Tab-separated table of C-alpha atoms in Angstrom:
chain	number	residue	atom	x	y	z
A	1	UNK	CA	31.585	-229.805	-152.536
A	2	UNK	CA	30.006	-226.649	-153.965
A	3	UNK	CA	27.413	-226.431	-151.818
A	4	UNK	CA	30.376	-227.502	-148.742
A	5	UNK	CA	32.147	-224.135	-149.759
A	6	UNK	CA	28.978	-221.920	-150.161
A	7	UNK	CA	28.727	-222.681	-145.742
A	8	UNK	CA	31.942	-221.939	-144.622
A	9	UNK	CA	32.087	-219.244	-146.777
A	10	UNK	CA	29.081	-218.052	-144.684
A	11	UNK	CA	30.117	-218.913	-141.901
A	12	UNK	CA	32.991	-216.525	-142.450
A	13	UNK	CA	31.561	-214.379	-143.424
A	14	UNK	CA	29.218	-213.799	-140.483
A	15	UNK	CA	32.050	-214.340	-137.894
A	16	UNK	CA	32.947	-211.062	-139.555
A	17	UNK	CA	30.264	-209.530	-138.781
A	18	UNK	CA	29.570	-210.483	-135.184
A	19	UNK	CA	33.262	-209.302	-134.527
A	20	UNK	CA	32.913	-205.434	-137.021
A	21	UNK	CA	29.271	-205.271	-134.537
A	22	UNK	CA	31.256	-206.186	-131.470
A	23	UNK	CA	34.220	-203.938	-132.036
A	24	UNK	CA	31.944	-201.204	-133.271
A	25	UNK	CA	29.894	-201.721	-129.873
A	26	UNK	CA	33.420	-201.244	-127.481
A	27	UNK	CA	33.747	-198.028	-129.721
A	28	UNK	CA	31.053	-196.863	-129.115
A	29	UNK	CA	30.975	-197.520	-125.062
A	30	UNK	CA	34.186	-196.304	-124.682
A	31	UNK	CA	33.229	-192.893	-126.363
A	32	UNK	CA	30.534	-193.014	-123.904
A	33	UNK	CA	32.751	-193.510	-120.929
A	34	UNK	CA	34.994	-190.506	-122.475
A	35	UNK	CA	32.247	-188.486	-123.071
A	36	UNK	CA	31.275	-189.034	-118.948
A	37	UNK	CA	34.596	-188.095	-118.170
A	38	UNK	CA	34.973	-185.046	-120.290
A	39	UNK	CA	31.889	-184.042	-118.407
A	40	UNK	CA	32.721	-184.816	-114.316
A	41	UNK	CA	36.061	-183.023	-115.569
A	42	UNK	CA	34.131	-179.860	-117.259
A	43	UNK	CA	31.986	-180.665	-113.667
A	44	UNK	CA	34.645	-179.998	-111.143
A	45	UNK	CA	36.688	-177.677	-113.017
A	46	UNK	CA	34.034	-175.352	-113.234
A	47	UNK	CA	33.504	-175.337	-109.640
A	48	UNK	CA	37.195	-174.903	-108.579
A	49	UNK	CA	36.606	-172.218	-111.265
A	50	UNK	CA	33.339	-171.224	-109.013
A	51	UNK	CA	35.738	-171.304	-106.062
A	52	UNK	CA	38.455	-168.974	-107.621
A	53	UNK	CA	36.334	-166.305	-109.272
A	54	UNK	CA	32.807	-165.860	-107.685
A	55	UNK	CA	30.761	-165.711	-110.282
A	56	UNK	CA	29.223	-161.986	-111.495
A	57	UNK	CA	25.179	-163.541	-112.169
A	58	UNK	CA	22.726	-164.757	-109.792
A	59	UNK	CA	21.539	-168.609	-108.956
A	60	UNK	CA	18.575	-169.830	-109.177
A	61	UNK	CA	17.874	-168.925	-106.199
A	62	UNK	CA	16.376	-165.320	-105.543
A	63	UNK	CA	16.156	-165.876	-101.235
A	64	UNK	CA	19.709	-165.898	-101.659
A	65	UNK	CA	19.032	-161.814	-102.342
A	66	UNK	CA	17.511	-159.712	-99.570
A	67	UNK	CA	20.281	-156.197	-99.605
A	68	UNK	CA	17.908	-154.027	-101.937
A	69	UNK	CA	20.173	-153.331	-104.883
A	70	UNK	CA	19.959	-149.678	-105.403
A	71	UNK	CA	20.165	-148.596	-101.700
A	72	UNK	CA	23.772	-150.728	-102.722
A	73	UNK	CA	24.484	-147.557	-105.700
A	74	UNK	CA	23.307	-145.034	-103.639
A	75	UNK	CA	24.877	-146.246	-100.776
A	76	UNK	CA	28.518	-146.588	-103.431
A	77	UNK	CA	27.707	-143.059	-104.774
A	78	UNK	CA	27.152	-141.465	-101.997
A	79	UNK	CA	30.566	-142.467	-100.095
A	80	UNK	CA	32.462	-141.243	-103.988
A	81	UNK	CA	33.743	-144.784	-104.238
A	82	UNK	CA	34.029	-146.614	-108.252
A	83	UNK	CA	32.682	-150.255	-108.631
A	84	UNK	CA	36.828	-151.004	-108.469
A	85	UNK	CA	36.935	-149.462	-105.187
A	86	UNK	CA	34.434	-150.988	-103.277
A	87	UNK	CA	35.410	-154.567	-104.736
A	88	UNK	CA	38.216	-154.617	-103.415
A	89	UNK	CA	37.558	-153.048	-100.129
A	90	UNK	CA	33.910	-156.376	-99.753
A	91	UNK	CA	36.661	-158.938	-101.077
A	92	UNK	CA	35.272	-159.548	-104.105
A	93	UNK	CA	35.600	-158.610	-108.696
A	94	UNK	CA	34.158	-155.739	-109.608
A	95	UNK	CA	31.702	-157.212	-111.788
A	96	UNK	CA	29.861	-159.453	-109.069
A	97	UNK	CA	29.675	-155.679	-107.667
A	98	UNK	CA	27.825	-154.950	-111.253
A	99	UNK	CA	25.493	-157.822	-110.140
A	100	UNK	CA	24.585	-156.046	-106.127
A	101	UNK	CA	23.471	-153.407	-108.157
A	102	UNK	CA	21.125	-155.239	-110.839
A	103	UNK	CA	20.317	-157.957	-108.142
A	104	UNK	CA	21.157	-157.172	-104.646
A	105	UNK	CA	23.696	-158.403	-102.637
A	106	UNK	CA	23.964	-161.649	-100.498
A	107	UNK	CA	22.553	-161.452	-96.780
A	108	UNK	CA	25.891	-162.364	-95.804
A	109	UNK	CA	27.688	-158.873	-97.392
A	110	UNK	CA	25.566	-156.899	-94.904
A	111	UNK	CA	28.098	-155.942	-92.465
A	112	UNK	CA	31.350	-155.420	-95.723
A	113	UNK	CA	28.953	-154.226	-97.714
A	114	UNK	CA	28.170	-151.061	-94.556
A	115	UNK	CA	31.572	-150.180	-92.683
A	116	UNK	CA	32.605	-150.170	-96.567
A	117	UNK	CA	29.961	-147.375	-97.378
A	118	UNK	CA	29.853	-145.950	-94.195
A	119	UNK	CA	26.064	-146.438	-93.337
A	120	UNK	CA	23.789	-148.502	-90.904
A	121	UNK	CA	23.102	-151.961	-92.094
A	122	UNK	CA	19.479	-151.136	-92.691
A	123	UNK	CA	20.041	-148.670	-94.720
A	124	UNK	CA	19.753	-152.108	-97.577
A	125	UNK	CA	16.628	-152.459	-96.463
A	126	UNK	CA	13.446	-150.543	-97.603
A	127	UNK	CA	10.780	-149.482	-95.709
A	128	UNK	CA	7.339	-148.559	-97.918
A	129	UNK	CA	6.557	-145.822	-96.391
A	130	UNK	CA	9.796	-144.073	-97.623
A	131	UNK	CA	10.299	-142.204	-99.917
A	132	UNK	CA	11.784	-143.452	-103.696
A	133	UNK	CA	15.439	-141.726	-102.592
A	134	UNK	CA	17.075	-143.182	-106.009
A	135	UNK	CA	14.951	-141.293	-108.261
A	136	UNK	CA	17.280	-138.751	-107.228
A	137	UNK	CA	19.321	-137.268	-109.791
A	138	UNK	CA	21.748	-135.195	-111.439
A	139	UNK	CA	18.401	-133.824	-113.278
A	140	UNK	CA	16.388	-131.757	-110.669
A	141	UNK	CA	19.666	-130.481	-109.134
A	142	UNK	CA	20.213	-127.365	-109.417
A	143	UNK	CA	24.356	-126.691	-109.055
A	144	UNK	CA	25.966	-123.865	-109.014
A	145	UNK	CA	30.363	-124.964	-108.986
A	146	UNK	CA	29.822	-127.574	-112.226
A	147	UNK	CA	32.953	-126.388	-114.174
A	148	UNK	CA	34.996	-126.923	-109.844
A	149	UNK	CA	33.426	-130.459	-109.507
A	150	UNK	CA	34.196	-134.265	-111.079
A	151	UNK	CA	30.897	-136.446	-112.153
A	152	UNK	CA	32.048	-138.879	-108.776
A	153	UNK	CA	31.913	-135.937	-106.445
A	154	UNK	CA	28.754	-134.316	-108.043
A	155	UNK	CA	26.949	-137.796	-107.734
A	156	UNK	CA	28.193	-138.010	-103.477
A	157	UNK	CA	26.734	-133.842	-103.328
A	158	UNK	CA	23.705	-136.193	-104.873
A	159	UNK	CA	24.336	-138.734	-102.110
A	160	UNK	CA	23.582	-136.134	-99.171
A	161	UNK	CA	20.514	-135.236	-100.965
A	162	UNK	CA	18.844	-138.656	-100.365
A	163	UNK	CA	19.904	-138.608	-97.018
A	164	UNK	CA	18.338	-135.379	-96.284
A	165	UNK	CA	15.244	-136.099	-98.036
A	166	UNK	CA	15.403	-140.320	-95.521
A	167	UNK	CA	16.374	-137.667	-92.510
A	168	UNK	CA	13.250	-134.859	-93.721
A	169	UNK	CA	11.145	-137.860	-93.329
A	170	UNK	CA	12.324	-139.334	-90.306
A	171	UNK	CA	11.417	-135.482	-88.438
A	172	UNK	CA	8.604	-135.493	-90.491
A	173	UNK	CA	6.502	-139.006	-88.808
A	174	UNK	CA	7.130	-137.202	-86.322
A	175	UNK	CA	7.248	-133.282	-86.290
A	176	UNK	CA	4.503	-131.280	-87.777
A	177	UNK	CA	7.131	-129.413	-89.926
A	178	UNK	CA	5.927	-125.769	-92.083
A	179	UNK	CA	4.153	-125.976	-95.463
A	180	UNK	CA	5.699	-124.516	-98.273
A	181	UNK	CA	4.321	-122.166	-100.360
A	182	UNK	CA	7.472	-120.360	-102.299
A	183	UNK	CA	5.664	-118.885	-105.347
A	184	UNK	CA	7.180	-120.687	-107.981
A	185	UNK	CA	4.741	-120.859	-110.727
A	186	UNK	CA	3.566	-117.192	-110.616
A	187	UNK	CA	7.524	-116.455	-110.598
A	188	UNK	CA	8.057	-118.599	-112.684
A	189	UNK	CA	8.716	-116.143	-116.474
A	190	UNK	CA	10.065	-113.081	-114.061
A	191	UNK	CA	13.392	-111.491	-114.718
A	192	UNK	CA	15.260	-111.427	-111.324
A	193	UNK	CA	15.471	-108.510	-109.963
A	194	UNK	CA	11.727	-108.145	-109.815
A	195	UNK	CA	11.224	-111.490	-108.342
A	196	UNK	CA	13.018	-110.771	-105.828
A	197	UNK	CA	10.787	-107.465	-105.092
A	198	UNK	CA	7.924	-109.515	-104.963
A	199	UNK	CA	9.267	-112.315	-102.675
A	200	UNK	CA	10.743	-109.270	-100.144
A	201	UNK	CA	6.675	-108.231	-100.250
A	202	UNK	CA	5.131	-111.190	-100.509
A	203	UNK	CA	7.329	-111.981	-97.145
A	204	UNK	CA	6.987	-108.589	-95.580
A	205	UNK	CA	10.347	-106.953	-95.479
A	206	UNK	CA	10.827	-104.421	-97.947
A	207	UNK	CA	13.499	-103.090	-98.094
A	208	UNK	CA	14.776	-104.072	-94.466
A	209	UNK	CA	16.903	-107.067	-94.137
A	210	UNK	CA	16.529	-109.656	-94.463
A	211	UNK	CA	16.959	-111.719	-90.730
A	212	UNK	CA	18.795	-114.599	-89.996
A	213	UNK	CA	18.536	-116.905	-93.114
A	214	UNK	CA	18.728	-120.530	-92.867
A	215	UNK	CA	15.296	-119.950	-90.500
A	216	UNK	CA	13.733	-117.737	-92.671
A	217	UNK	CA	13.658	-120.798	-95.445
A	218	UNK	CA	12.206	-123.121	-93.576
A	219	UNK	CA	9.363	-121.369	-92.138
A	220	UNK	CA	8.716	-120.764	-95.247
A	221	UNK	CA	8.413	-124.882	-95.588
A	222	UNK	CA	12.363	-124.846	-97.034
A	223	UNK	CA	13.945	-127.925	-95.862
A	224	UNK	CA	17.666	-126.501	-95.604
A	225	UNK	CA	20.742	-128.912	-94.595
A	226	UNK	CA	23.887	-129.017	-94.347
A	227	UNK	CA	26.996	-131.207	-97.513
A	228	UNK	CA	29.071	-133.513	-95.010
A	229	UNK	CA	31.604	-133.511	-97.150
A	230	UNK	CA	31.613	-132.551	-100.690
A	231	UNK	CA	30.089	-128.429	-100.108
A	232	UNK	CA	33.753	-127.040	-101.064
A	233	UNK	CA	34.063	-128.385	-104.265
A	234	UNK	CA	30.494	-128.946	-105.569
A	235	UNK	CA	29.307	-125.686	-103.485
A	236	UNK	CA	25.749	-125.285	-102.762
A	237	UNK	CA	22.865	-126.527	-104.832
A	238	UNK	CA	18.861	-127.151	-104.626
A	239	UNK	CA	16.224	-129.885	-106.059
A	240	UNK	CA	12.089	-130.160	-105.715
A	241	UNK	CA	11.059	-133.617	-104.251
A	242	UNK	CA	8.131	-134.831	-104.369
A	243	UNK	CA	5.757	-131.092	-104.270
A	244	UNK	CA	9.295	-130.112	-101.354
A	245	UNK	CA	12.035	-128.041	-102.180
A	246	UNK	CA	15.296	-128.621	-100.732
A	247	UNK	CA	18.390	-126.452	-100.650
A	248	UNK	CA	21.849	-127.753	-99.216
A	249	UNK	CA	25.130	-125.575	-98.102
A	250	UNK	CA	27.976	-125.580	-97.214
A	251	UNK	CA	28.646	-124.142	-93.504
A	252	UNK	CA	32.087	-124.636	-93.825
A	253	UNK	CA	31.771	-121.714	-95.822
A	254	UNK	CA	31.865	-117.434	-93.613
A	255	UNK	CA	27.990	-117.061	-92.664
A	256	UNK	CA	27.587	-113.862	-94.823
A	257	UNK	CA	28.497	-116.335	-98.089
A	258	UNK	CA	25.385	-119.103	-96.705
A	259	UNK	CA	23.033	-115.984	-96.887
A	260	UNK	CA	24.201	-115.708	-100.614
A	261	UNK	CA	24.091	-119.207	-101.180
A	262	UNK	CA	19.950	-119.929	-99.989
A	263	UNK	CA	19.312	-116.718	-101.500
A	264	UNK	CA	20.638	-117.703	-104.648
A	265	UNK	CA	19.204	-121.655	-104.723
A	266	UNK	CA	16.026	-119.444	-104.422
A	267	UNK	CA	16.299	-117.483	-106.947
A	268	UNK	CA	16.781	-121.007	-108.563
A	269	UNK	CA	13.603	-122.800	-107.038
A	270	UNK	CA	10.757	-119.856	-107.664
A	271	UNK	CA	12.438	-118.568	-111.297
A	272	UNK	CA	13.851	-121.273	-113.456
A	273	UNK	CA	12.699	-124.690	-111.450
A	274	UNK	CA	7.941	-124.602	-112.296
A	275	UNK	CA	10.177	-123.963	-116.488
A	276	UNK	CA	13.082	-126.981	-115.327
A	277	UNK	CA	12.156	-128.723	-119.334
A	278	UNK	CA	11.645	-126.084	-121.194
A	279	UNK	CA	15.526	-124.247	-119.596
A	280	UNK	CA	18.217	-123.659	-122.118
A	281	UNK	CA	21.705	-123.133	-121.025
A	282	UNK	CA	22.112	-122.153	-124.460
A	283	UNK	CA	20.186	-119.064	-124.078
A	284	UNK	CA	19.862	-118.384	-121.167
A	285	UNK	CA	22.209	-117.082	-118.226
A	286	UNK	CA	20.263	-119.465	-115.251
A	287	UNK	CA	23.155	-119.107	-112.368
A	288	UNK	CA	23.636	-114.844	-113.671
A	289	UNK	CA	19.939	-115.562	-113.460
A	290	UNK	CA	19.696	-117.002	-109.646
A	291	UNK	CA	22.911	-114.315	-108.718
A	292	UNK	CA	20.975	-111.371	-110.043
A	293	UNK	CA	18.469	-112.027	-107.669
A	294	UNK	CA	19.771	-113.448	-104.269
A	295	UNK	CA	21.943	-109.783	-104.758
A	296	UNK	CA	18.416	-108.500	-105.728
A	297	UNK	CA	16.789	-110.579	-102.318
A	298	UNK	CA	19.498	-109.617	-99.056
A	299	UNK	CA	20.281	-105.687	-101.262
A	300	UNK	CA	17.401	-103.803	-102.230
A	301	UNK	CA	18.059	-101.300	-104.613
A	302	UNK	CA	16.828	-98.287	-102.931
A	303	UNK	CA	17.977	-99.130	-99.695
A	304	UNK	CA	21.822	-99.993	-100.558
A	305	UNK	CA	21.876	-96.111	-102.298
A	306	UNK	CA	19.971	-94.628	-98.986
A	307	UNK	CA	23.328	-95.987	-97.624
A	308	UNK	CA	26.591	-95.708	-99.796
A	309	UNK	CA	27.173	-92.979	-101.065
A	310	UNK	CA	28.868	-91.126	-104.648
A	311	UNK	CA	32.038	-93.552	-105.241
A	312	UNK	CA	32.030	-95.128	-101.489
A	313	UNK	CA	34.894	-95.270	-99.891
A	314	UNK	CA	36.056	-98.527	-98.170
A	315	UNK	CA	34.514	-97.059	-94.912
A	316	UNK	CA	30.959	-97.405	-96.517
A	317	UNK	CA	31.341	-100.084	-97.945
A	318	UNK	CA	31.793	-102.150	-94.016
A	319	UNK	CA	29.720	-100.554	-92.760
A	320	UNK	CA	26.634	-101.817	-95.297
A	321	UNK	CA	28.062	-105.361	-95.303
A	322	UNK	CA	26.684	-105.319	-92.354
A	323	UNK	CA	24.021	-103.996	-92.264
A	324	UNK	CA	23.184	-106.146	-95.296
A	325	UNK	CA	24.302	-109.311	-93.728
A	326	UNK	CA	26.822	-110.076	-96.361
A	327	UNK	CA	30.897	-110.494	-97.665
A	328	UNK	CA	31.951	-107.347	-98.353
A	329	UNK	CA	32.743	-108.530	-101.433
A	330	UNK	CA	29.451	-108.482	-102.588
A	331	UNK	CA	28.269	-104.926	-101.699
A	332	UNK	CA	31.139	-103.949	-103.397
A	333	UNK	CA	30.223	-105.976	-106.275
A	334	UNK	CA	26.062	-104.636	-105.335
A	335	UNK	CA	27.724	-100.797	-105.001
A	336	UNK	CA	28.933	-101.183	-108.096
A	337	UNK	CA	26.354	-102.754	-110.329
A	338	UNK	CA	24.429	-99.940	-109.325
A	339	UNK	CA	26.497	-97.278	-109.908
A	340	UNK	CA	28.324	-96.011	-106.663
A	341	UNK	CA	31.364	-96.912	-107.629
A	342	UNK	CA	33.114	-96.663	-110.726
A	343	UNK	CA	35.364	-99.559	-113.087
A	344	UNK	CA	37.864	-98.254	-111.772
A	345	UNK	CA	36.488	-97.910	-107.467
A	346	UNK	CA	35.327	-100.372	-108.069
A	347	UNK	CA	38.482	-102.702	-109.179
A	348	UNK	CA	40.597	-100.197	-106.583
A	349	UNK	CA	38.346	-102.054	-103.767
A	350	UNK	CA	38.948	-105.350	-105.027
A	351	UNK	CA	42.464	-104.769	-104.905
A	352	UNK	CA	42.771	-103.826	-101.975
A	353	UNK	CA	39.187	-106.138	-99.954
A	354	UNK	CA	41.504	-109.404	-101.167
A	355	UNK	CA	44.475	-107.160	-99.557
A	356	UNK	CA	42.482	-107.667	-96.420
A	357	UNK	CA	41.887	-111.158	-96.715
A	358	UNK	CA	38.345	-110.955	-98.005
A	359	UNK	CA	38.516	-112.654	-100.780
A	360	UNK	CA	38.292	-115.557	-98.140
A	361	UNK	CA	36.263	-115.137	-94.655
A	362	UNK	CA	35.055	-111.319	-93.510
A	363	UNK	CA	36.880	-109.643	-90.593
A	364	UNK	CA	34.463	-109.307	-87.824
A	365	UNK	CA	31.534	-110.772	-89.275
A	366	UNK	CA	28.801	-111.931	-88.444
A	367	UNK	CA	27.456	-114.714	-86.489
A	368	UNK	CA	26.667	-119.152	-87.971
A	369	UNK	CA	23.246	-118.792	-88.053
A	370	UNK	CA	21.794	-121.862	-87.064
A	371	UNK	CA	19.132	-123.931	-88.115
A	372	UNK	CA	15.504	-124.326	-86.181
A	373	UNK	CA	14.191	-126.836	-87.000
A	374	UNK	CA	17.019	-129.126	-85.539
A	375	UNK	CA	17.551	-127.216	-83.279
A	376	UNK	CA	14.186	-127.682	-82.263
A	377	UNK	CA	14.226	-131.662	-82.667
A	378	UNK	CA	17.034	-131.929	-81.159
A	379	UNK	CA	16.523	-129.878	-77.372
A	380	UNK	CA	12.798	-131.504	-77.760
A	381	UNK	CA	14.612	-134.918	-78.173
A	382	UNK	CA	17.345	-133.783	-75.531
A	383	UNK	CA	15.405	-133.826	-72.436
A	384	UNK	CA	13.763	-137.122	-73.657
A	385	UNK	CA	16.971	-138.494	-73.110
A	386	UNK	CA	16.791	-140.888	-75.959
A	387	UNK	CA	19.746	-141.585	-77.916
A	388	UNK	CA	21.027	-141.413	-81.708
A	389	UNK	CA	21.309	-145.031	-82.484
A	390	UNK	CA	17.698	-145.732	-82.249
A	391	UNK	CA	17.242	-142.881	-85.273
A	392	UNK	CA	20.070	-144.359	-87.130
A	393	UNK	CA	18.797	-147.338	-87.225
A	394	UNK	CA	15.630	-146.617	-88.382
A	395	UNK	CA	17.324	-143.776	-90.788
A	396	UNK	CA	20.094	-146.497	-92.136
A	397	UNK	CA	22.110	-143.066	-91.670
A	398	UNK	CA	26.112	-143.252	-89.031
A	399	UNK	CA	24.950	-140.723	-85.731
A	400	UNK	CA	29.034	-139.060	-87.726
A	401	UNK	CA	26.351	-138.262	-91.716
A	402	UNK	CA	22.867	-137.311	-89.802
A	403	UNK	CA	25.096	-134.933	-87.094
A	404	UNK	CA	26.582	-133.772	-90.510
A	405	UNK	CA	22.945	-132.651	-92.416
A	406	UNK	CA	21.955	-130.993	-90.077
A	407	UNK	CA	24.256	-128.021	-89.008
A	408	UNK	CA	25.628	-130.450	-85.998
A	409	UNK	CA	23.053	-130.689	-84.277
A	410	UNK	CA	22.619	-134.726	-82.847
A	411	UNK	CA	19.643	-135.660	-83.036
A	412	UNK	CA	17.672	-138.105	-80.218
A	413	UNK	CA	14.496	-139.349	-81.605
A	414	UNK	CA	12.813	-142.679	-81.335
A	415	UNK	CA	9.562	-143.489	-81.989
A	416	UNK	CA	9.938	-146.501	-79.813
A	417	UNK	CA	6.794	-145.742	-77.671
A	418	UNK	CA	4.969	-143.029	-79.915
A	419	UNK	CA	3.046	-145.508	-81.688
A	420	UNK	CA	-0.303	-147.373	-82.241
A	421	UNK	CA	-0.185	-150.925	-82.773
A	422	UNK	CA	-1.045	-150.040	-86.576
A	423	UNK	CA	2.111	-148.123	-86.658
A	424	UNK	CA	0.795	-144.684	-87.196
A	425	UNK	CA	1.286	-141.956	-84.920
A	426	UNK	CA	0.016	-140.757	-82.393
A	427	UNK	CA	0.778	-136.644	-81.662
A	428	UNK	CA	3.069	-134.893	-84.102
A	429	UNK	CA	4.535	-131.571	-82.313
A	430	UNK	CA	3.951	-128.506	-84.498
A	431	UNK	CA	6.544	-127.189	-86.053
A	432	UNK	CA	6.124	-123.254	-85.227
A	433	UNK	CA	9.204	-120.840	-86.449
A	434	UNK	CA	9.488	-117.645	-84.723
A	435	UNK	CA	12.003	-115.293	-86.871
A	436	UNK	CA	13.293	-112.237	-85.343
A	437	UNK	CA	12.184	-109.841	-88.507
A	438	UNK	CA	14.965	-107.263	-86.749
A	439	UNK	CA	18.030	-108.303	-88.550
A	440	UNK	CA	20.442	-110.377	-85.629
A	441	UNK	CA	22.697	-113.153	-87.072
A	442	UNK	CA	23.140	-116.082	-85.016
A	443	UNK	CA	19.761	-117.200	-84.208
């Protein structure tokens, strides 16, 4: 009897254990199925979310990013757009634009980006021989109007400077331009007046008035170009890139002011560029030094004193301004600085000139001074009958940008038929600049 009871209890225990194990197995199965279902739901939600809100992070497929990230950033800054504004124009999230400027953009966005940023689609593909335009930064540029311009406007101006690098790279691959002979190292420590007189001596002009300043700068190896859209806010600026000096001017100003701007920027290049890293804006008035250099370069002291008498009248100022090719206000300032006008006479002269409109314009002014470099290239290309579209494609710049950078000259050259099988240009026309030493403006 006792043995039977224990047997029954044992069988009952076994049945209970089997039931428990079965229950645990069922629970485990349910839990497993639940986790699988939850995982599938998460995947479905992530896919749906990705379709609604594109991920700003690159996928594991490097082949989908073909457009250069630095070129996208450069083009956006040139266009004066924020990341949010660009995102709205191409219908993506701002984080996606950040990703484009970090990792590159898919080829499918080429047309949208080109239209939004006003560049050619080829701009986003870098040719191995092209300059690293993204290396040009604000720390390398001499800006005249920091107070008048915003950070975005300065970035846009630098962007046009990068465009100029591409344009001049293209020109130099087809033409031989003059090399720079600016004595930047020799004049780095000289005061403005001494630097200006020394440069006049190097250029063999003595005390004579300087001719076309655009052509004069070009003849000494400086690349001069025009600011397309931000010149009024930024004014002129200069920089050195890979040892080559560049000057950007606002061609919408009067020719007299453009002459002074070029002289001002040459002052920065010869006096300040060699010691740029050592300059302290807090201890040296860099802009004032460049201004004094320009005054001495365009209006040498001895010749001014020979032309402008003491207590000069407005007729004397007009005569001298036309002789030197400068603005009436600049001539009055120089006459006052050299003692030809007293403080009271200078204030009265400025007041009268302002009332006559000479603060913003020049009545009976000189003609616009033209670029010989762009003029020569344009005329050579027109003779070949080659379209501007090829230049746009090769530089990545629109015809509008090319036109504006080149002082209104439409560039019309192509390398088609000019290269050997390995891509080297067989011959380059040499550009010889003839600067008329007799002062005749507008050439």
